[in-house]
JSON list of C-alpha atoms in Angstrom, two decimals:
[
{"chain": "A", "resi": 1, "resn": "LYS", "atom": "CA", "xyz": [-9.61, 0.01, 15.83]},
{"chain": "A", "resi": 2, "resn": "GLN", "atom": "CA", "xyz": [-9.90, -1.96, 12.34]},
{"chain": "A", "resi": 3, "resn": "GLU", "atom": "CA", "xyz": [-7.17, -4.79, 12.79]},
{"chain": "A", "resi": 4, "resn": "VAL", "atom": "CA", "xyz": [-6.03, -6.62, 9.50]},
{"chain": "A", "resi": 5, "resn": "THR", "atom": "CA", "xyz": [-5.54, -10.56, 9.99]},
{"chain": "A", "resi": 6, "resn": "GLN", "atom": "CA", "xyz": [-4.20, -12.72, 6.88]},
{"chain": "A", "resi": 7, "resn": "ILE", "atom": "CA", "xyz": [-3.10, -16.27, 7.27]},
{"chain": "A", "resi": 8, "resn": "PRO", "atom": "CA", "xyz": [-0.96, -17.98, 7.20]},
{"chain": "A", "resi": 9, "resn": "ALA", "atom": "CA", "xyz": [1.92, -15.77, 6.86]},
{"chain": "A", "resi": 10, "resn": "ALA", "atom": "CA", "xyz": [3.97, -18.02, 4.55]},
{"chain": "A", "resi": 11, "resn": "LEU", "atom": "CA", "xyz": [2.59, -21.26, 2.11]},
{"chain": "A", "resi": 12, "resn": "SER", "atom": "CA", "xyz": [4.64, -23.28, -0.88]},
{"chain": "A", "resi": 13, "resn": "VAL", "atom": "CA", "xyz": [2.89, -25.07, -3.74]},
{"chain": "A", "resi": 14, "resn": "PRO", "atom": "CA", "xyz": [3.56, -26.73, -6.15]},
{"chain": "A", "resi": 15, "resn": "GLU", "atom": "CA", "xyz": [3.36, -25.68, -9.56]},
{"chain": "A", "resi": 16, "resn": "GLY", "atom": "CA", "xyz": [-0.02, -25.64, -11.32]},
{"chain": "A", "resi": 17, "resn": "GLU", "atom": "CA", "xyz": [-1.82, -25.53, -7.61]},
{"chain": "A", "resi": 18, "resn": "ASN", "atom": "CA", "xyz": [-5.08, -23.72, -7.06]},
{"chain": "A", "resi": 19, "resn": "LEU", "atom": "CA", "xyz": [-5.03, -22.29, -3.61]},
{"chain": "A", "resi": 20, "resn": "VAL", "atom": "CA", "xyz": [-6.95, -19.69, -1.28]},
{"chain": "A", "resi": 21, "resn": "LEU", "atom": "CA", "xyz": [-5.68, -16.70, 0.67]},
{"chain": "A", "resi": 22, "resn": "ASN", "atom": "CA", "xyz": [-7.09, -15.32, 3.24]},
{"chain": "A", "resi": 23, "resn": "CYS", "atom": "CA", "xyz": [-8.13, -12.17, 4.30]},
{"chain": "A", "resi": 24, "resn": "SER", "atom": "CA", "xyz": [-10.29, -11.05, 7.48]},
{"chain": "A", "resi": 25, "resn": "PHE", "atom": "CA", "xyz": [-10.86, -7.36, 9.10]},
{"chain": "A", "resi": 26, "resn": "THR", "atom": "CA", "xyz": [-12.82, -6.42, 12.28]},
{"chain": "A", "resi": 27, "resn": "ASP", "atom": "CA", "xyz": [-15.01, -3.99, 11.22]},
{"chain": "A", "resi": 28, "resn": "SER", "atom": "CA", "xyz": [-17.15, -4.40, 8.82]},
{"chain": "A", "resi": 29, "resn": "ALA", "atom": "CA", "xyz": [-18.08, -1.17, 8.12]},
{"chain": "A", "resi": 30, "resn": "ILE", "atom": "CA", "xyz": [-15.70, -0.44, 5.40]},
{"chain": "A", "resi": 31, "resn": "TYR", "atom": "CA", "xyz": [-15.63, 1.33, 2.29]},
{"chain": "A", "resi": 32, "resn": "ASN", "atom": "CA", "xyz": [-13.97, -0.58, -0.08]},
{"chain": "A", "resi": 33, "resn": "LEU", "atom": "CA", "xyz": [-11.00, -3.79, 0.03]},
{"chain": "A", "resi": 34, "resn": "GLN", "atom": "CA", "xyz": [-7.81, -4.12, -1.73]},
{"chain": "A", "resi": 35, "resn": "TRP", "atom": "CA", "xyz": [-5.46, -6.84, -2.92]},
{"chain": "A", "resi": 36, "resn": "PHE", "atom": "CA", "xyz": [-1.80, -6.60, -3.12]},
{"chain": "A", "resi": 37, "resn": "ARG", "atom": "CA", "xyz": [1.68, -8.08, -4.11]},
{"chain": "A", "resi": 38, "resn": "GLN", "atom": "CA", "xyz": [4.53, -7.24, -3.31]},
{"chain": "A", "resi": 39, "resn": "ASP", "atom": "CA", "xyz": [7.89, -8.55, -4.54]},
{"chain": "A", "resi": 40, "resn": "PRO", "atom": "CA", "xyz": [10.99, -8.73, -2.74]},
{"chain": "A", "resi": 41, "resn": "GLY", "atom": "CA", "xyz": [12.38, -4.70, -2.37]},
{"chain": "A", "resi": 42, "resn": "LYS", "atom": "CA", "xyz": [9.65, -3.56, -4.78]},
{"chain": "A", "resi": 43, "resn": "GLY", "atom": "CA", "xyz": [6.56, -1.31, -4.06]},
{"chain": "A", "resi": 44, "resn": "LEU", "atom": "CA", "xyz": [3.06, -2.96, -4.51]},
{"chain": "A", "resi": 45, "resn": "THR", "atom": "CA", "xyz": [1.11, -3.72, -7.49]},
{"chain": "A", "resi": 46, "resn": "SER", "atom": "CA", "xyz": [-2.26, -3.98, -7.19]},
{"chain": "A", "resi": 47, "resn": "LEU", "atom": "CA", "xyz": [-4.73, -6.74, -8.01]},
{"chain": "A", "resi": 48, "resn": "LEU", "atom": "CA", "xyz": [-7.89, -6.61, -7.54]},
{"chain": "A", "resi": 49, "resn": "LEU", "atom": "CA", "xyz": [-10.24, -4.10, -5.60]},
{"chain": "A", "resi": 50, "resn": "ILE", "atom": "CA", "xyz": [-13.58, -4.98, -4.30]},
{"chain": "A", "resi": 51, "resn": "GLN", "atom": "CA", "xyz": [-16.44, -2.60, -3.56]},
{"chain": "A", "resi": 52, "resn": "SER", "atom": "CA", "xyz": [-17.72, -2.93, -0.08]},
{"chain": "A", "resi": 53, "resn": "SER", "atom": "CA", "xyz": [-21.16, -3.34, -2.09]},
{"chain": "A", "resi": 54, "resn": "GLN", "atom": "CA", "xyz": [-20.27, -6.00, -4.70]},
{"chain": "A", "resi": 55, "resn": "ARG", "atom": "CA", "xyz": [-19.03, -9.31, -3.48]},
{"chain": "A", "resi": 56, "resn": "GLU", "atom": "CA", "xyz": [-16.86, -10.83, -5.80]},
{"chain": "A", "resi": 57, "resn": "GLN", "atom": "CA", "xyz": [-14.17, -9.67, -8.95]},
{"chain": "A", "resi": 58, "resn": "THR", "atom": "CA", "xyz": [-12.50, -11.15, -11.17]},
{"chain": "A", "resi": 59, "resn": "SER", "atom": "CA", "xyz": [-9.09, -10.69, -12.87]},
{"chain": "A", "resi": 60, "resn": "GLY", "atom": "CA", "xyz": [-7.32, -13.53, -15.95]},
{"chain": "A", "resi": 61, "resn": "ARG", "atom": "CA", "xyz": [-6.31, -16.29, -13.19]},
{"chain": "A", "resi": 62, "resn": "LEU", "atom": "CA", "xyz": [-6.88, -14.51, -9.90]},
{"chain": "A", "resi": 63, "resn": "ASN", "atom": "CA", "xyz": [-10.27, -14.05, -7.85]},
{"chain": "A", "resi": 64, "resn": "ALA", "atom": "CA", "xyz": [-10.99, -11.68, -5.03]},
{"chain": "A", "resi": 65, "resn": "SER", "atom": "CA", "xyz": [-14.29, -12.60, -2.65]},
{"chain": "A", "resi": 66, "resn": "LEU", "atom": "CA", "xyz": [-15.90, -10.23, -0.61]},
{"chain": "A", "resi": 67, "resn": "ASP", "atom": "CA", "xyz": [-18.04, -11.50, 2.41]},
{"chain": "A", "resi": 68, "resn": "LYS", "atom": "CA", "xyz": [-18.25, -7.72, 4.79]},
{"chain": "A", "resi": 69, "resn": "SER", "atom": "CA", "xyz": [-20.67, -9.01, 7.58]},
{"chain": "A", "resi": 70, "resn": "SER", "atom": "CA", "xyz": [-18.51, -12.25, 8.52]},
{"chain": "A", "resi": 71, "resn": "GLY", "atom": "CA", "xyz": [-15.20, -9.56, 8.09]},
{"chain": "A", "resi": 72, "resn": "ARG", "atom": "CA", "xyz": [-13.46, -12.19, 5.37]},
{"chain": "A", "resi": 73, "resn": "SER", "atom": "CA", "xyz": [-11.82, -12.17, 1.83]},
{"chain": "A", "resi": 74, "resn": "THR", "atom": "CA", "xyz": [-10.71, -14.91, -0.17]},
{"chain": "A", "resi": 75, "resn": "LEU", "atom": "CA", "xyz": [-8.21, -14.75, -3.55]},
{"chain": "A", "resi": 76, "resn": "TYR", "atom": "CA", "xyz": [-8.47, -17.66, -5.49]},
{"chain": "A", "resi": 77, "resn": "ILE", "atom": "CA", "xyz": [-5.12, -18.25, -7.85]},
{"chain": "A", "resi": 78, "resn": "ALA", "atom": "CA", "xyz": [-5.64, -21.13, -10.84]},
{"chain": "A", "resi": 79, "resn": "ALA", "atom": "CA", "xyz": [-3.46, -22.67, -11.96]},
{"chain": "A", "resi": 80, "resn": "SER", "atom": "CA", "xyz": [-0.37, -21.66, -10.03]},
{"chain": "A", "resi": 81, "resn": "GLN", "atom": "CA", "xyz": [3.11, -20.73, -11.35]},
{"chain": "A", "resi": 82, "resn": "PRO", "atom": "CA", "xyz": [6.18, -19.69, -10.57]},
{"chain": "A", "resi": 83, "resn": "GLY", "atom": "CA", "xyz": [5.98, -15.60, -11.11]},
{"chain": "A", "resi": 84, "resn": "ASP", "atom": "CA", "xyz": [2.95, -16.00, -8.34]},
{"chain": "A", "resi": 85, "resn": "SER", "atom": "CA", "xyz": [5.98, -16.31, -5.68]},
{"chain": "A", "resi": 86, "resn": "ALA", "atom": "CA", "xyz": [5.40, -13.31, -3.58]},
{"chain": "A", "resi": 87, "resn": "THR", "atom": "CA", "xyz": [4.13, -11.83, -0.97]},
{"chain": "A", "resi": 88, "resn": "TYR", "atom": "CA", "xyz": [0.19, -10.70, -1.22]},
{"chain": "A", "resi": 89, "resn": "LEU", "atom": "CA", "xyz": [-1.08, -8.00, 0.98]},
{"chain": "A", "resi": 90, "resn": "CYS", "atom": "CA", "xyz": [-5.01, -7.38, 1.84]},
{"chain": "A", "resi": 91, "resn": "ALA", "atom": "CA", "xyz": [-5.92, -4.13, 2.73]},
{"chain": "A", "resi": 92, "resn": "VAL", "atom": "CA", "xyz": [-9.21, -2.56, 3.65]},
{"chain": "A", "resi": 93, "resn": "SER", "atom": "CA", "xyz": [-10.35, 1.08, 3.32]},
{"chain": "A", "resi": 94, "resn": "LEU", "atom": "CA", "xyz": [-12.07, 3.15, 5.53]},
{"chain": "A", "resi": 95, "resn": "GLU", "atom": "CA", "xyz": [-12.68, 6.56, 5.41]},
{"chain": "A", "resi": 96, "resn": "ALA", "atom": "CA", "xyz": [-11.04, 9.32, 3.08]},
{"chain": "A", "resi": 97, "resn": "GLN", "atom": "CA", "xyz": [-9.71, 5.51, 1.95]},
{"chain": "A", "resi": 98, "resn": "LYS", "atom": "CA", "xyz": [-7.32, 5.17, 4.35]},
{"chain": "A", "resi": 99, "resn": "LEU", "atom": "CA", "xyz": [-6.09, 1.77, 3.43]},
{"chain": "A", "resi": 100, "resn": "VAL", "atom": "CA", "xyz": [-5.71, -1.00, 6.27]},
{"chain": "A", "resi": 101, "resn": "PHE", "atom": "CA", "xyz": [-3.21, -3.66, 5.49]},
{"chain": "A", "resi": 102, "resn": "GLY", "atom": "CA", "xyz": [-2.43, -7.09, 6.78]},
{"chain": "A", "resi": 103, "resn": "GLN", "atom": "CA", "xyz": [0.29, -8.83, 7.65]},
{"chain": "A", "resi": 104, "resn": "GLY", "atom": "CA", "xyz": [0.79, -10.29, 3.95]},
{"chain": "A", "resi": 105, "resn": "THR", "atom": "CA", "xyz": [1.33, -14.21, 2.69]},
{"chain": "A", "resi": 106, "resn": "ARG", "atom": "CA", "xyz": [4.13, -14.90, 1.72]},
{"chain": "A", "resi": 107, "resn": "LEU", "atom": "CA", "xyz": [3.37, -17.47, -1.51]},
{"chain": "A", "resi": 108, "resn": "THR", "atom": "CA", "xyz": [5.81, -19.56, -3.21]},
{"chain": "A", "resi": 109, "resn": "ILE", "atom": "CA", "xyz": [5.66, -21.45, -6.41]},
{"chain": "A", "resi": 110, "resn": "ASN", "atom": "CA", "xyz": [7.41, -23.91, -6.29]},
{"chain": "A", "resi": 111, "resn": "PRO", "atom": "CA", "xyz": [8.79, -25.46, -10.01]},
{"chain": "B", "resi": 1, "resn": "ASP", "atom": "CA", "xyz": [-0.84, 3.05, -17.50]},
{"chain": "B", "resi": 2, "resn": "VAL", "atom": "CA", "xyz": [-1.01, 5.20, -14.14]},
{"chain": "B", "resi": 3, "resn": "LYS", "atom": "CA", "xyz": [2.37, 5.53, -13.09]},
{"chain": "B", "resi": 4, "resn": "VAL", "atom": "CA", "xyz": [3.31, 6.72, -9.61]},
{"chain": "B", "resi": 5, "resn": "THR", "atom": "CA", "xyz": [7.09, 6.97, -9.56]},
{"chain": "B", "resi": 6, "resn": "GLN", "atom": "CA", "xyz": [9.46, 8.31, -6.85]},
{"chain": "B", "resi": 7, "resn": "SER", "atom": "CA", "xyz": [12.72, 11.01, -6.71]},
{"chain": "B", "resi": 8, "resn": "SER", "atom": "CA", "xyz": [15.03, 7.96, -5.43]},
{"chain": "B", "resi": 9, "resn": "ARG", "atom": "CA", "xyz": [14.78, 3.96, -4.85]},
{"chain": "B", "resi": 10, "resn": "TYR", "atom": "CA", "xyz": [18.06, 4.06, -2.79]},
{"chain": "B", "resi": 11, "resn": "LEU", "atom": "CA", "xyz": [19.36, 7.00, -0.23]},
{"chain": "B", "resi": 12, "resn": "VAL", "atom": "CA", "xyz": [21.08, 7.28, 2.51]},
{"chain": "B", "resi": 13, "resn": "LYS", "atom": "CA", "xyz": [21.23, 10.05, 5.10]},
{"chain": "B", "resi": 14, "resn": "ARG", "atom": "CA", "xyz": [23.08, 10.92, 8.32]},
{"chain": "B", "resi": 15, "resn": "THR", "atom": "CA", "xyz": [21.45, 11.95, 11.51]},
{"chain": "B", "resi": 16, "resn": "GLY", "atom": "CA", "xyz": [20.23, 15.58, 11.71]},
{"chain": "B", "resi": 17, "resn": "GLU", "atom": "CA", "xyz": [20.23, 15.64, 8.17]},
{"chain": "B", "resi": 18, "resn": "LYS", "atom": "CA", "xyz": [17.08, 17.32, 6.11]},
{"chain": "B", "resi": 19, "resn": "VAL", "atom": "CA", "xyz": [15.45, 14.71, 3.53]},
{"chain": "B", "resi": 20, "resn": "PHE", "atom": "CA", "xyz": [13.27, 14.91, 0.50]},
{"chain": "B", "resi": 21, "resn": "LEU", "atom": "CA", "xyz": [10.78, 12.46, -0.82]},
{"chain": "B", "resi": 22, "resn": "GLU", "atom": "CA", "xyz": [9.22, 13.47, -3.46]},
{"chain": "B", "resi": 23, "resn": "CYS", "atom": "CA", "xyz": [6.72, 11.49, -5.36]},
{"chain": "B", "resi": 24, "resn": "VAL", "atom": "CA", "xyz": [4.87, 11.95, -8.64]},
{"chain": "B", "resi": 25, "resn": "GLN", "atom": "CA", "xyz": [1.39, 10.71, -10.30]},
{"chain": "B", "resi": 26, "resn": "ASP", "atom": "CA", "xyz": [0.54, 11.27, -13.59]},
{"chain": "B", "resi": 27, "resn": "MET", "atom": "CA", "xyz": [-3.33, 10.55, -13.39]},
{"chain": "B", "resi": 28, "resn": "ASP", "atom": "CA", "xyz": [-4.87, 13.61, -12.33]},
{"chain": "B", "resi": 29, "resn": "HIS", "atom": "CA", "xyz": [-5.41, 11.52, -8.66]},
{"chain": "B", "resi": 30, "resn": "GLU", "atom": "CA", "xyz": [-7.31, 13.48, -6.36]},
{"chain": "B", "resi": 31, "resn": "ASN", "atom": "CA", "xyz": [-5.63, 11.62, -3.35]},
{"chain": "B", "resi": 32, "resn": "MET", "atom": "CA", "xyz": [-1.56, 11.07, -2.57]},
{"chain": "B", "resi": 33, "resn": "PHE", "atom": "CA", "xyz": [-0.27, 9.31, 0.13]},
{"chain": "B", "resi": 34, "resn": "TRP", "atom": "CA", "xyz": [3.13, 8.24, 2.51]},
{"chain": "B", "resi": 35, "resn": "TYR", "atom": "CA", "xyz": [3.16, 5.05, 4.01]},
{"chain": "B", "resi": 36, "resn": "ARG", "atom": "CA", "xyz": [6.65, 3.61, 5.74]},
{"chain": "B", "resi": 37, "resn": "GLN", "atom": "CA", "xyz": [6.68, -0.33, 5.76]},
{"chain": "B", "resi": 38, "resn": "ASP", "atom": "CA", "xyz": [8.45, -2.09, 8.70]},
{"chain": "B", "resi": 39, "resn": "PRO", "atom": "CA", "xyz": [9.20, -5.97, 8.50]},
{"chain": "B", "resi": 40, "resn": "GLY", "atom": "CA", "xyz": [7.07, -7.40, 11.84]},
{"chain": "B", "resi": 41, "resn": "LEU", "atom": "CA", "xyz": [5.28, -3.58, 11.22]},
{"chain": "B", "resi": 42, "resn": "GLY", "atom": "CA", "xyz": [3.98, -3.75, 7.73]},
{"chain": "B", "resi": 43, "resn": "LEU", "atom": "CA", "xyz": [2.89, -0.75, 6.35]},
{"chain": "B", "resi": 44, "resn": "ARG", "atom": "CA", "xyz": [2.02, 2.43, 8.38]},
{"chain": "B", "resi": 45, "resn": "LEU", "atom": "CA", "xyz": [-0.01, 5.55, 6.61]},
{"chain": "B", "resi": 46, "resn": "ILE", "atom": "CA", "xyz": [2.01, 8.92, 7.15]},
{"chain": "B", "resi": 47, "resn": "TYR", "atom": "CA", "xyz": [0.47, 11.74, 5.81]},
{"chain": "B", "resi": 48, "resn": "PHE", "atom": "CA", "xyz": [-2.01, 11.96, 3.08]},
{"chain": "B", "resi": 49, "resn": "SER", "atom": "CA", "xyz": [-3.74, 14.59, 1.29]},
{"chain": "B", "resi": 50, "resn": "TYR", "atom": "CA", "xyz": [-6.87, 14.57, -0.66]},
{"chain": "B", "resi": 51, "resn": "ASP", "atom": "CA", "xyz": [-6.48, 17.93, -3.28]},
{"chain": "B", "resi": 52, "resn": "VAL", "atom": "CA", "xyz": [-3.59, 20.59, -3.14]},
{"chain": "B", "resi": 53, "resn": "LYS", "atom": "CA", "xyz": [-2.37, 22.55, -0.40]},
{"chain": "B", "resi": 54, "resn": "MET", "atom": "CA", "xyz": [-4.35, 19.68, 1.70]},
{"chain": "B", "resi": 55, "resn": "LYS", "atom": "CA", "xyz": [-3.07, 17.16, 3.76]},
{"chain": "B", "resi": 56, "resn": "GLU", "atom": "CA", "xyz": [-4.26, 15.30, 7.08]},
{"chain": "B", "resi": 57, "resn": "LYS", "atom": "CA", "xyz": [-2.01, 13.33, 9.58]},
{"chain": "B", "resi": 58, "resn": "GLY", "atom": "CA", "xyz": [-1.99, 9.71, 9.50]},
{"chain": "B", "resi": 59, "resn": "ASP", "atom": "CA", "xyz": [-1.12, 6.50, 11.87]},
{"chain": "B", "resi": 60, "resn": "ILE", "atom": "CA", "xyz": [2.44, 7.82, 12.40]},
{"chain": "B", "resi": 61, "resn": "PRO", "atom": "CA", "xyz": [2.99, 11.65, 11.55]},
{"chain": "B", "resi": 62, "resn": "GLU", "atom": "CA", "xyz": [5.66, 12.27, 13.86]},
{"chain": "B", "resi": 63, "resn": "GLY", "atom": "CA", "xyz": [9.00, 13.53, 13.19]},
{"chain": "B", "resi": 64, "resn": "TYR", "atom": "CA", "xyz": [7.58, 13.82, 9.38]},
{"chain": "B", "resi": 65, "resn": "SER", "atom": "CA", "xyz": [6.05, 16.88, 7.71]},
{"chain": "B", "resi": 66, "resn": "VAL", "atom": "CA", "xyz": [4.32, 16.79, 3.88]},
{"chain": "B", "resi": 67, "resn": "SER", "atom": "CA", "xyz": [3.73, 19.57, 0.71]},
{"chain": "B", "resi": 68, "resn": "ARG", "atom": "CA", "xyz": [1.62, 19.41, -1.89]},
{"chain": "B", "resi": 69, "resn": "GLU", "atom": "CA", "xyz": [1.93, 22.59, -3.47]},
{"chain": "B", "resi": 70, "resn": "LYS", "atom": "CA", "xyz": [1.22, 20.91, -7.40]},
{"chain": "B", "resi": 71, "resn": "LYS", "atom": "CA", "xyz": [-1.89, 18.01, -8.24]},
{"chain": "B", "resi": 72, "resn": "GLU", "atom": "CA", "xyz": [0.66, 15.56, -8.79]},
{"chain": "B", "resi": 73, "resn": "ARG", "atom": "CA", "xyz": [3.89, 16.34, -6.59]},
{"chain": "B", "resi": 74, "resn": "PHE", "atom": "CA", "xyz": [3.14, 15.12, -2.90]},
{"chain": "B", "resi": 75, "resn": "SER", "atom": "CA", "xyz": [6.64, 15.62, -1.43]},
{"chain": "B", "resi": 76, "resn": "LEU", "atom": "CA", "xyz": [7.69, 13.86, 2.35]},
{"chain": "B", "resi": 77, "resn": "ILE", "atom": "CA", "xyz": [10.31, 16.09, 4.58]},
{"chain": "B", "resi": 78, "resn": "LEU", "atom": "CA", "xyz": [11.72, 14.37, 7.48]},
{"chain": "B", "resi": 79, "resn": "GLU", "atom": "CA", "xyz": [13.15, 17.68, 8.67]},
{"chain": "B", "resi": 80, "resn": "SER", "atom": "CA", "xyz": [16.21, 16.02, 11.37]},
{"chain": "B", "resi": 81, "resn": "ALA", "atom": "CA", "xyz": [16.40, 12.59, 10.10]},
{"chain": "B", "resi": 82, "resn": "SER", "atom": "CA", "xyz": [16.73, 9.50, 13.14]},
{"chain": "B", "resi": 83, "resn": "THR", "atom": "CA", "xyz": [17.81, 6.01, 12.94]},
{"chain": "B", "resi": 84, "resn": "ASN", "atom": "CA", "xyz": [14.49, 4.94, 13.25]},
{"chain": "B", "resi": 85, "resn": "GLN", "atom": "CA", "xyz": [13.20, 6.09, 10.63]},
{"chain": "B", "resi": 86, "resn": "THR", "atom": "CA", "xyz": [15.06, 4.08, 7.62]},
{"chain": "B", "resi": 87, "resn": "SER", "atom": "CA", "xyz": [12.61, 2.46, 6.19]},
{"chain": "B", "resi": 88, "resn": "MET", "atom": "CA", "xyz": [10.86, 1.50, 3.01]},
{"chain": "B", "resi": 89, "resn": "TYR", "atom": "CA", "xyz": [9.10, 4.71, 1.99]},
{"chain": "B", "resi": 90, "resn": "LEU", "atom": "CA", "xyz": [5.88, 4.20, 0.06]},
{"chain": "B", "resi": 91, "resn": "CYS", "atom": "CA", "xyz": [3.63, 6.79, -1.99]},
{"chain": "B", "resi": 92, "resn": "ALA", "atom": "CA", "xyz": [0.31, 6.45, -3.76]},
{"chain": "B", "resi": 93, "resn": "SER", "atom": "CA", "xyz": [-2.06, 8.20, -5.24]},
{"chain": "B", "resi": 94, "resn": "SER", "atom": "CA", "xyz": [-5.86, 7.29, -6.35]},
{"chain": "B", "resi": 95, "resn": "TYR", "atom": "CA", "xyz": [-9.53, 9.01, -7.05]},
{"chain": "B", "resi": 96, "resn": "TYR", "atom": "CA", "xyz": [-11.52, 9.10, -4.78]},
{"chain": "B", "resi": 97, "resn": "GLY", "atom": "CA", "xyz": [-13.29, 5.64, -3.45]},
{"chain": "B", "resi": 98, "resn": "ASN", "atom": "CA", "xyz": [-10.85, 3.77, -5.89]},
{"chain": "B", "resi": 99, "resn": "GLU", "atom": "CA", "xyz": [-7.97, 2.01, -6.21]},
{"chain": "B", "resi": 100, "resn": "GLN", "atom": "CA", "xyz": [-4.74, 3.32, -4.69]},
{"chain": "B", "resi": 101, "resn": "PHE", "atom": "CA", "xyz": [-1.66, 2.64, -6.81]},
{"chain": "B", "resi": 102, "resn": "PHE", "atom": "CA", "xyz": [2.19, 2.12, -5.71]},
{"chain": "B", "resi": 103, "resn": "GLY", "atom": "CA", "xyz": [5.17, 3.51, -6.72]},
{"chain": "B", "resi": 104, "resn": "PRO", "atom": "CA", "xyz": [8.11, 1.42, -6.68]},
{"chain": "B", "resi": 105, "resn": "GLY", "atom": "CA", "xyz": [9.55, 2.88, -2.66]},
{"chain": "B", "resi": 106, "resn": "THR", "atom": "CA", "xyz": [12.64, 4.76, -1.57]},
{"chain": "B", "resi": 107, "resn": "ARG", "atom": "CA", "xyz": [15.03, 2.40, 0.39]},
{"chain": "B", "resi": 108, "resn": "LEU", "atom": "CA", "xyz": [16.26, 5.05, 3.03]},
{"chain": "B", "resi": 109, "resn": "THR", "atom": "CA", "xyz": [18.66, 4.34, 5.47]},
{"chain": "B", "resi": 110, "resn": "VAL", "atom": "CA", "xyz": [19.97, 6.86, 8.01]},
{"chain": "B", "resi": 111, "resn": "LEU", "atom": "CA", "xyz": [23.16, 6.12, 9.79]}
]
């Protein structure tokens, strides 16, 4: 059974720092991997999608990498801002697009 | 922009009531999904649909049913609501093999 783990569960950093969020998964036979952010009480916002054949994707200050063989992905956030404070979720896609989610990392950026 | 809308942001129902949660997407996506999100348990897939009138069970279908009569609309039905169905319900849609887009969520309380 696929399991997705995100470490740390919570992270607090000062504004302006570059930071890395980690995601690991137990079965490398994934279709793709997706990173989301979730603000308190809200739905999920898609940040980046990496297909299984890709190594990384970039969007603005965000860069996500994928190493399927080791079962790992990282989300790099450059020059963090208070508006980046949210919970970040990683999810891997199995057959028929069924997503398996990690528990998330709650990120706080301190001004 | 992709838009996924859910019929209610907050809903309060009584035990034993029949509850309908509706989700509409405007991007002609084939796939639609219903998840629930609970503290400590993360997001779990209830049901998904890959075409009109087609449905498949997710990880926790017990106590729920779904309906997809039109491509843009996917309904989640709680036949007889129970207190353990108090949760945040999230709908999502996607093209096959691509990223999932989520609605704002419905916070359901069953008294």
